[in-house]
Coordinates of C-alpha atoms in Angstrom, one line a residue:
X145 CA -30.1 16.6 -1.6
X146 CA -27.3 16.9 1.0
X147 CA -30.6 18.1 3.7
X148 CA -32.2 14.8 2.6
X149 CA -29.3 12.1 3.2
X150 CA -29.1 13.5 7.1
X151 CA -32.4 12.5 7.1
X152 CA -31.4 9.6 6.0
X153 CA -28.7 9.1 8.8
X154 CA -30.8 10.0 11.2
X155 CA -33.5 7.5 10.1
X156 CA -31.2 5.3 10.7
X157 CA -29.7 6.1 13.9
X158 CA -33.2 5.9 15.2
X159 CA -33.9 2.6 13.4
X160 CA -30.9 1.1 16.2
X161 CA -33.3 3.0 19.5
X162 CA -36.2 0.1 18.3
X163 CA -33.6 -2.5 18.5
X164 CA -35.0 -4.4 21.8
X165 CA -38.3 -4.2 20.4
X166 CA -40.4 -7.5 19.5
X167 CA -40.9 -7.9 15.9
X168 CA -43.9 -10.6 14.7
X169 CA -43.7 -11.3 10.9
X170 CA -47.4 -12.4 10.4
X171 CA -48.4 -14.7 7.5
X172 CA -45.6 -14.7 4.9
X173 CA -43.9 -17.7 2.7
X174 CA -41.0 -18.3 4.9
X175 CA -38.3 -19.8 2.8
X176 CA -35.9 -20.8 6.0
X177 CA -33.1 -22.3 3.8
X178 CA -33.1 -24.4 6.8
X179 CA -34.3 -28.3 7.4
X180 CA -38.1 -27.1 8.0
X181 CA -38.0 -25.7 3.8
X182 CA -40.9 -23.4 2.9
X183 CA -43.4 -22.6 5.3
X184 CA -46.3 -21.2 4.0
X185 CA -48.8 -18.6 5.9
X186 CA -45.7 -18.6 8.9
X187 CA -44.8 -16.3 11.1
X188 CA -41.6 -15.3 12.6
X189 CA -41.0 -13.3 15.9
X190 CA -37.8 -11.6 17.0
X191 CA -37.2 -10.2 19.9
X192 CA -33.3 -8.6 20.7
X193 CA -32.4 -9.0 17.1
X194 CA -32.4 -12.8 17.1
X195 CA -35.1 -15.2 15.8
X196 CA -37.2 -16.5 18.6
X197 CA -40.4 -18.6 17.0
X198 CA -41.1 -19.5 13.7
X199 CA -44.6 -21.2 13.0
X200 CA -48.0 -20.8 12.4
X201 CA -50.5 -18.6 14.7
X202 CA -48.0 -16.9 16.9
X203 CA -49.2 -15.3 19.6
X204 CA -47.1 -12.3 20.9
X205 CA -48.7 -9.1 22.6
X206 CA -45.5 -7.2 23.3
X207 CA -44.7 -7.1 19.4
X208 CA -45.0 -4.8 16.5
X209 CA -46.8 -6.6 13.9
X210 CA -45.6 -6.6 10.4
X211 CA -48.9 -8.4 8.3
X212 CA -46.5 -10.1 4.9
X213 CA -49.7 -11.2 3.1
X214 CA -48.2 -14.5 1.7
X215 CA -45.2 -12.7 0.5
X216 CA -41.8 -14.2 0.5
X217 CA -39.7 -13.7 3.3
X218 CA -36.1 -14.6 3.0
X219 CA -32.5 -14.6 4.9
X220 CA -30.7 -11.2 3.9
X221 CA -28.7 -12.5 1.0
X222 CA -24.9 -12.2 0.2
X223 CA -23.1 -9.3 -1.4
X224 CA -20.7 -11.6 -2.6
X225 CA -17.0 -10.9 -2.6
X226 CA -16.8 -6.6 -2.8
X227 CA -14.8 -4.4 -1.8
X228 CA -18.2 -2.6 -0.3
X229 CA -17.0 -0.1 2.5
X230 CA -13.5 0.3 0.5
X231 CA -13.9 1.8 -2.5
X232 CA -16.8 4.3 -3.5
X233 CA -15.3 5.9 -6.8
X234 CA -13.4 3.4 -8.5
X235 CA -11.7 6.2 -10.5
X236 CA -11.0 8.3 -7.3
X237 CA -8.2 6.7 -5.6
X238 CA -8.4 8.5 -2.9
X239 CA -11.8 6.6 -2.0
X240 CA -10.2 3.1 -2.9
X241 CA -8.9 1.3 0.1
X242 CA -9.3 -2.6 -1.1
X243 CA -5.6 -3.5 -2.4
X244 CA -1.8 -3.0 -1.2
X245 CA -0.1 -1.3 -4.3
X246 CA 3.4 0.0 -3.5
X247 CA 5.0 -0.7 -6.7
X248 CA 2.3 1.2 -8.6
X249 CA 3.7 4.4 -6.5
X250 CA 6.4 7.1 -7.9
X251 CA 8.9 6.0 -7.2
X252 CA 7.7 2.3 -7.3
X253 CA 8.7 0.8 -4.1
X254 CA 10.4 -2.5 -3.0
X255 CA 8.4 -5.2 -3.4
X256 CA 7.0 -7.9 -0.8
X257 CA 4.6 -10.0 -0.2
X258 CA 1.8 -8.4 2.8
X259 CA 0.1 -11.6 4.0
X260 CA -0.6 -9.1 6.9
X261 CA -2.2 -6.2 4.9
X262 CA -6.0 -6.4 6.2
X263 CA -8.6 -4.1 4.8
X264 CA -10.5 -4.4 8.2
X265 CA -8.8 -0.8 9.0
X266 CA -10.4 0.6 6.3
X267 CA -13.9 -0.5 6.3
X268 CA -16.2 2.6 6.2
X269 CA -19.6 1.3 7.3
X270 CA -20.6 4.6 6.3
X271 CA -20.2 4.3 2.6
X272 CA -22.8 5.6 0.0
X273 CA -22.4 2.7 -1.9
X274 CA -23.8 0.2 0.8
X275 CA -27.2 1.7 1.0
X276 CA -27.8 1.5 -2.2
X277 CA -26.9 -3.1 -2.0
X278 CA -29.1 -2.7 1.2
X279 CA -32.3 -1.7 -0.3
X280 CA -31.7 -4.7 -2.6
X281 CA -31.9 -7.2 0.1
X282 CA -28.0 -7.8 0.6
X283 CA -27.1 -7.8 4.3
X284 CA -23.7 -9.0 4.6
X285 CA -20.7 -9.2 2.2
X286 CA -16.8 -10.5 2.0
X287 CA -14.4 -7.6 2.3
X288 CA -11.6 -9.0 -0.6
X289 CA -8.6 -7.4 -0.7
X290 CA -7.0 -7.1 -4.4
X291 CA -4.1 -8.2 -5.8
X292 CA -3.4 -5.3 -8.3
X293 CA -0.5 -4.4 -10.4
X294 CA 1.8 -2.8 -8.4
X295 CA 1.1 -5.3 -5.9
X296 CA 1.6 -9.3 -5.7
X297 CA -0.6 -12.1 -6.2
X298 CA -1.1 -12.2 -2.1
X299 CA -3.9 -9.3 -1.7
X300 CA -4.5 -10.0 1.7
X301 CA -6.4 -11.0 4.8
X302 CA -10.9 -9.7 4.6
X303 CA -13.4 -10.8 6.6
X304 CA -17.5 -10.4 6.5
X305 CA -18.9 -7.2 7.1
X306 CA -22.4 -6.7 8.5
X307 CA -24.0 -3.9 6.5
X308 CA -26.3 -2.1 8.9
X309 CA -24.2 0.9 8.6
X310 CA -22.8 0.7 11.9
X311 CA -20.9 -2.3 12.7
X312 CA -17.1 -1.6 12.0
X313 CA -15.8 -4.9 12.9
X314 CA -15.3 -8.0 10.6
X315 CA -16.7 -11.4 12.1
X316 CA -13.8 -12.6 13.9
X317 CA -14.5 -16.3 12.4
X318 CA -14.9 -15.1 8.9
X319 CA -11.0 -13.8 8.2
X320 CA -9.6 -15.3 5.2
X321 CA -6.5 -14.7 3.2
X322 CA -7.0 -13.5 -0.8
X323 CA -4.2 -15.3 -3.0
X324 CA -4.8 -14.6 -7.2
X325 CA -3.5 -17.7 -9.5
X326 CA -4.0 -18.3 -12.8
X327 CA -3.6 -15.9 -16.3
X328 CA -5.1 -13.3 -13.7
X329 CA -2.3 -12.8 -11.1
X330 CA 1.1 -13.8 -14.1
X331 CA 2.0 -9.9 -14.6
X332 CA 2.4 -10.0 -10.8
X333 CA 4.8 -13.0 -11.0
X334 CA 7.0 -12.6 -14.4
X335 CA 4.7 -13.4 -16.5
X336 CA 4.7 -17.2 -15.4
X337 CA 2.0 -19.5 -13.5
X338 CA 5.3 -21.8 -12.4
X339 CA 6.6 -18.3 -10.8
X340 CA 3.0 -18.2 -8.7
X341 CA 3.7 -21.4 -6.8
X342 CA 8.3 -20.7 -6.8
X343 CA 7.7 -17.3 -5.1
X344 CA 4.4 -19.1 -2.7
X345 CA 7.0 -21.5 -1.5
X346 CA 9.7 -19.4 -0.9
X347 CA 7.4 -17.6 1.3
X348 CA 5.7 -20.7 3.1
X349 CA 9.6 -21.8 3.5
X350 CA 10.5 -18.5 4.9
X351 CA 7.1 -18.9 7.3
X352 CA 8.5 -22.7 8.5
X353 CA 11.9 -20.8 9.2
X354 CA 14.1 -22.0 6.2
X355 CA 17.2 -19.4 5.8
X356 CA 17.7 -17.8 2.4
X357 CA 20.6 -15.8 0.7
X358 CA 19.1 -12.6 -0.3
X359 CA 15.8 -10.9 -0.2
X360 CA 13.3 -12.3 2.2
X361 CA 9.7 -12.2 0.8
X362 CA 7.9 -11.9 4.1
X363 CA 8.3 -9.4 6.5
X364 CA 8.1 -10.9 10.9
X365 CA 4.2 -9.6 10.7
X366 CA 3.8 -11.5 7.3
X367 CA 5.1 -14.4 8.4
X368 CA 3.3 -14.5 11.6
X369 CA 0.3 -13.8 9.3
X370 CA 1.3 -16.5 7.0
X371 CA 1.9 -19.2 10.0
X372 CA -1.5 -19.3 11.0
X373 CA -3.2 -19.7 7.3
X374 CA -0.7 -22.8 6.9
X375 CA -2.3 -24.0 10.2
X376 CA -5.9 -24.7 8.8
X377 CA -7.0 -21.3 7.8
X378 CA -9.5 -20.4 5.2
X379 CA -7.3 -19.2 1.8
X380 CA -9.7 -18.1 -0.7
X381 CA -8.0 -18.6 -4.5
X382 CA -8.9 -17.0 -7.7
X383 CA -8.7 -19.2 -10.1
X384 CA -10.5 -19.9 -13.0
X385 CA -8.9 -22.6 -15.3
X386 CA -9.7 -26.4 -14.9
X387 CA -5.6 -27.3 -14.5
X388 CA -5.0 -24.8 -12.3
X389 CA -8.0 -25.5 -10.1
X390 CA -6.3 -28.9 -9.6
X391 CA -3.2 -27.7 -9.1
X392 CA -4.1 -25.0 -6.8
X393 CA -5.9 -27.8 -4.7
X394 CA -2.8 -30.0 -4.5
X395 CA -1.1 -26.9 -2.8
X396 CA -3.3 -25.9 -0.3
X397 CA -3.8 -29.5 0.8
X398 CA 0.1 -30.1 1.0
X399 CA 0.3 -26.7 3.1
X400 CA -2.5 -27.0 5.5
X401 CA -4.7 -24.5 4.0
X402 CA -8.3 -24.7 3.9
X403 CA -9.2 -23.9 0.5
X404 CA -12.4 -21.7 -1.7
X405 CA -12.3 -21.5 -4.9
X406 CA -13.2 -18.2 -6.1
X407 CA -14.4 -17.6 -10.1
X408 CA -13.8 -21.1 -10.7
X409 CA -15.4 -20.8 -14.5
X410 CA -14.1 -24.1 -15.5
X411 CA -14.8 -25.9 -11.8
X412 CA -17.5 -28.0 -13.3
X413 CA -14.6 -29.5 -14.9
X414 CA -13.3 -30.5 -11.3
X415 CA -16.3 -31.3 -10.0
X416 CA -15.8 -34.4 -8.6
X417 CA -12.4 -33.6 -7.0
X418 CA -13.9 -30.6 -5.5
X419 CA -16.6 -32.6 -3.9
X420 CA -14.4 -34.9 -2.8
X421 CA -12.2 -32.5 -1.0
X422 CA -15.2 -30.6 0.2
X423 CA -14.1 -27.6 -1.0
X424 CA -16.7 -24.8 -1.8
X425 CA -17.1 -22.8 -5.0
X426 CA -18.0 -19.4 -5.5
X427 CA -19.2 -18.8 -9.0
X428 CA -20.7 -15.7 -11.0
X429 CA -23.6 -16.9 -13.1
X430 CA -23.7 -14.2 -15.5
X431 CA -20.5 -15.7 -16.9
X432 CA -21.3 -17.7 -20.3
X433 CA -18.4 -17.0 -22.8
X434 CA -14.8 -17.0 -22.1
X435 CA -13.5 -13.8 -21.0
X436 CA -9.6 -14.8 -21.7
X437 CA -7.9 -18.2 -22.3
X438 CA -8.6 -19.4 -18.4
X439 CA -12.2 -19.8 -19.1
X440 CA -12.5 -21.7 -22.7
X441 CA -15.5 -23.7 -20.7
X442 CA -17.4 -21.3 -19.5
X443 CA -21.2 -22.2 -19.5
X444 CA -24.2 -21.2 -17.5
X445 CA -24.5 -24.4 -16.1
X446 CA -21.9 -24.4 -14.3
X447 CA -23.5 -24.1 -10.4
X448 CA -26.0 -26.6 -11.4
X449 CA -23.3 -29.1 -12.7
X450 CA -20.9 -28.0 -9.2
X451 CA -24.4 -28.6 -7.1
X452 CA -25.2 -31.8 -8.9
X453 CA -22.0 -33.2 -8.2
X454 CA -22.0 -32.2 -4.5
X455 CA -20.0 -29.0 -4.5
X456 CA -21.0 -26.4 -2.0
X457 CA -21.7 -23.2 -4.4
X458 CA -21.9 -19.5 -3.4
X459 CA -22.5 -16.6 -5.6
X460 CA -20.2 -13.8 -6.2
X461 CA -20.0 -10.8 -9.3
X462 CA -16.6 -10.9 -11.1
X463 CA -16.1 -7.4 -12.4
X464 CA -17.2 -4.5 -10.8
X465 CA -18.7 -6.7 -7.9
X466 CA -18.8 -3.4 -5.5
X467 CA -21.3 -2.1 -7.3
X468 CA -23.2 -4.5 -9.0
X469 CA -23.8 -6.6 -5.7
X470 CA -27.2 -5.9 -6.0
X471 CA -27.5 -7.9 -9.4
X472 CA -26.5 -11.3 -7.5
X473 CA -30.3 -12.3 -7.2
X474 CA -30.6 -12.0 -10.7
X475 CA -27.6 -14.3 -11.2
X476 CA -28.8 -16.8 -9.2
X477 CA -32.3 -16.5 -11.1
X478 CA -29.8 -17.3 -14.3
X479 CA -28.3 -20.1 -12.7
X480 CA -31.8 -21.4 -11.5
X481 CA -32.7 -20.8 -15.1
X482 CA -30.2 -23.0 -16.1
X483 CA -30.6 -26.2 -14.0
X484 CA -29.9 -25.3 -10.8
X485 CA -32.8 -26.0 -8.4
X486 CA -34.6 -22.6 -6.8
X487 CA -33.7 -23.7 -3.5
X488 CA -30.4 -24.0 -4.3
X489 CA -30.1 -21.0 -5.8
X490 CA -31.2 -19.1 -2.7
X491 CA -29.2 -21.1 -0.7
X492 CA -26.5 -19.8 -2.8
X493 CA -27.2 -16.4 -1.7
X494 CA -27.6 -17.0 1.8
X495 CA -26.8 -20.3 4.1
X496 CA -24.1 -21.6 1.7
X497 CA -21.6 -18.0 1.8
X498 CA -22.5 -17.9 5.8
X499 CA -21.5 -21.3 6.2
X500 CA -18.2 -21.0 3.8
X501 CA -17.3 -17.9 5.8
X502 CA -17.7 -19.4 9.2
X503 CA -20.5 -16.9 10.6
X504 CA -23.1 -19.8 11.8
X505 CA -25.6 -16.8 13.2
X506 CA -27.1 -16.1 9.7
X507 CA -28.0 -17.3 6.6
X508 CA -30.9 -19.2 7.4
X509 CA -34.6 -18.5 9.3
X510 CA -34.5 -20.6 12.2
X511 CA -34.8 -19.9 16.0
X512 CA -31.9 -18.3 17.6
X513 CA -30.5 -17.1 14.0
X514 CA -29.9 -13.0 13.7
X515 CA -32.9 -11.3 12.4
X516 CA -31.5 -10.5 8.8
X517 CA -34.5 -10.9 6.9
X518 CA -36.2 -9.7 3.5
X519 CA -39.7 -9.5 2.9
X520 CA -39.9 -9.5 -0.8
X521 CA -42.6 -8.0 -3.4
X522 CA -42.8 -11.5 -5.1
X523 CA -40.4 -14.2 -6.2
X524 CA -36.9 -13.5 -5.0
X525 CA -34.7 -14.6 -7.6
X526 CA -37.2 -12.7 -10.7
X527 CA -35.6 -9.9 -11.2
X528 CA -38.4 -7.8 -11.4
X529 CA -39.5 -8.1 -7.8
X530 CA -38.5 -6.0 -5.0
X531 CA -37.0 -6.0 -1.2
X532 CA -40.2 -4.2 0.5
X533 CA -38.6 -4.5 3.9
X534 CA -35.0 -5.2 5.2
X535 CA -34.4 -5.9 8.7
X536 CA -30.5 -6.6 10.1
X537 CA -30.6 -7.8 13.5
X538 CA -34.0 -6.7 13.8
X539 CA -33.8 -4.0 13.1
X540 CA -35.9 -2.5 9.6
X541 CA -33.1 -0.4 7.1
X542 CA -34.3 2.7 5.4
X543 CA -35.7 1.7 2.2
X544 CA -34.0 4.7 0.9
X545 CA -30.8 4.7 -1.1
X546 CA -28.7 8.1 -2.7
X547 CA -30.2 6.1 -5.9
X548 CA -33.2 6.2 -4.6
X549 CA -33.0 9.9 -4.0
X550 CA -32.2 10.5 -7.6
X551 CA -34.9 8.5 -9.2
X552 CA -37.5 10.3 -7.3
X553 CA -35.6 13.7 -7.8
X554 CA -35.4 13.0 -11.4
X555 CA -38.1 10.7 -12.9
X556 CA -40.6 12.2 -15.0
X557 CA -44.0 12.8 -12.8
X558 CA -46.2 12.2 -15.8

């Protein structure tokens, strides 16, 4: 097993030797997520890991042909928001990297808010678990920080990681800072929601350099950290209930954040205030019954109803989203299933999370977009089809995956 994942590595290290070389895509359903829609019998060529001609009858010497037969091609989809690159055994802590816990440690420690705590330094392109998201078509995915018990409800600052297994840098544009609200983050705050937004505007005061008597909530990093968040920058809050959507909109607007809603079960509640504040939505399809008292309207038609309304939706796994990333094509088929048009519902998987996470290079098939593409079996969003063929920038993954390995090891011959 061990002999066979170095083979592995190694395909892969020579995947990134092809990289310069021209790629032509002959004859596939290209669904560009783009103005130009689906393009059927298309081509698209790439040449230095960038999209350089998409149409019919391209003519291109210098390239490797790949012949797609009419199959779908695709944008590489989103992981959602993971902890991919972080955390490999959930129950091994020492392979969890994704939240800032000091009061969880013996003996607990003093307690602050870490505005500054980034995950970035400890993003392990190299992790088992990405392969296995890869071979699913996912190409790029949010690096959340938690906020945890033992923690408090700021988790962080994340970014979007490419997932070619070598890039060990977050796209600069795509840094955000992770604040929990709602029933979720109370146990971090006394047991209170009203505590959420006391001990938030202590620390926004402290940022704006108001003196207090006492305990400061914000060390100089955090409020350097803080300062520029309160100066336009992207705050992503979980939050689930109707109320506290609003409520949580009302704050961000009178602090100069730029707000996504993250779970958001009840946000087809908000609808119209969300579209009105053009504020985007990242929602997990599978969700259908209420999980706790934040999410008595939970319903599967809750990206449709956000879309309908003119809400920029994304798709992202609550639970164990690490893992499970690879299921976020089948939510979007769920959503689809459940009023939300198919393009849509790819569009939630791609353009719309590139968009909402600033990184303007990807997320669509168009000339001069990065070469993350899918060339799929049959429909994307059945959950019976399969990723043939994953290229990022250009370049194709290994179609192999530790799971993979142990299907093959282990499945029955006959």
């Amino acid at each position: 097993m061990i002999r066979r994942l170095i083979a592995v590595a190694f395909a892969l290290a020579a995947s990134a030797q092809v990289a310069a070389e021209a790629l032509l895509i002959r004859g596939a359903r290209v669904h560009t997520v783009d103005a130009a829609g689906v393009l059927e019998n298309s081509d698209v060529l790439i040449r230095d890991g960038v999209i350089a001609q998409v149409g019919r009858a391209i003519v291109a010497t210098d390239a490797r042909v790949v012949e797609a037969k009419g199959k779908a091609l695709t944008p590489g989809l989103f992981g959602g928001l993971t902890a991919l690159g972080l955390e490999d055994v959930s129950a091994e802590i020492a392979t969890v990297d994704s939240a800032y816990t000091p009061g969880a440690l013996m003996p607990a420690q003093p307690l602050s808010m870490r505005p500054e705590f980034d995950v970035a330094y400890a993003y392990n392109p190299g992790s088992m678990v990405i392969p296995v998201q890869v071979v699913e078509g996912i190409t790029f995915s949010m690096l959340a920080p938690n906020a945890m018990p033992g923690g408090t409800l700021v988790g962080g600052q994340g970014g979007l990681a490419t997932l070619d297994g070598r890039s060990i840098d977050l796209l600069p544009g795509s840094r955000s800072l992770f604040i929990a609200l709602g029933s979720g983050a109370s146990p971090l705050t006394g047991n209170s929601r009203a505590a959420q937004y006391m001990l938030l505007d202590q620390a926004i005061r402290e940022t704006r350099g108001a003196l207090f008597e006492g305990d400061r909530l914000l060390t100089v990093a955090g409020r350097e950290t803080m300062a520029k968040y309160l100066a336009g920058g992207r705050v992503v809050l979980a939050v689930d209930r109707a109320i506290d959507i609003r409520r949580a909109l009302a704050f961000a607007k009178k602090n100069g954040m730029r707000p996504v809603i993250s779970g958001g079960v009840e946000a087809w509640q908000v609808a119209g205030e969300l579209a009105a504040a053009k504020v985007p939505v990242l929602v997990d399809p599978f969700v259908n019954l209420p999980g706790n008292f934040d999410q008595f309207g939970a319903t599967l038609e809750n990206a449709a109803r956000l879309h309908k309304a003119g809400v920029t939706v994304a798709f992202s796994m609550s639970g164990d989203a690490s893992h499970m990333a690879r299921k976020l094509r089948q939510a979007a088929g769920i959503a689809v299933a459940n009023g939300l048009p198919w393009e849509a519902g790819l569009a939630a998987l791609t353009a719309n999370p590139a968009a909402i996470f600033g990184a303007n290079d990807r997320g669509r098939i168009a000339v001069g977009q990065r070469a993350d593409l899918v060339l799929w079996s049959a429909d994307p969003l059945d959950v019976t089809s399969l990723a043939e063929q994953v290229w990022i920038g250009g370049e194709a993954q290994s179609m192999v995956s530790r799971q993979t390995l142990l299907r093959d090891r282990y499945m029955p011959k006959h």
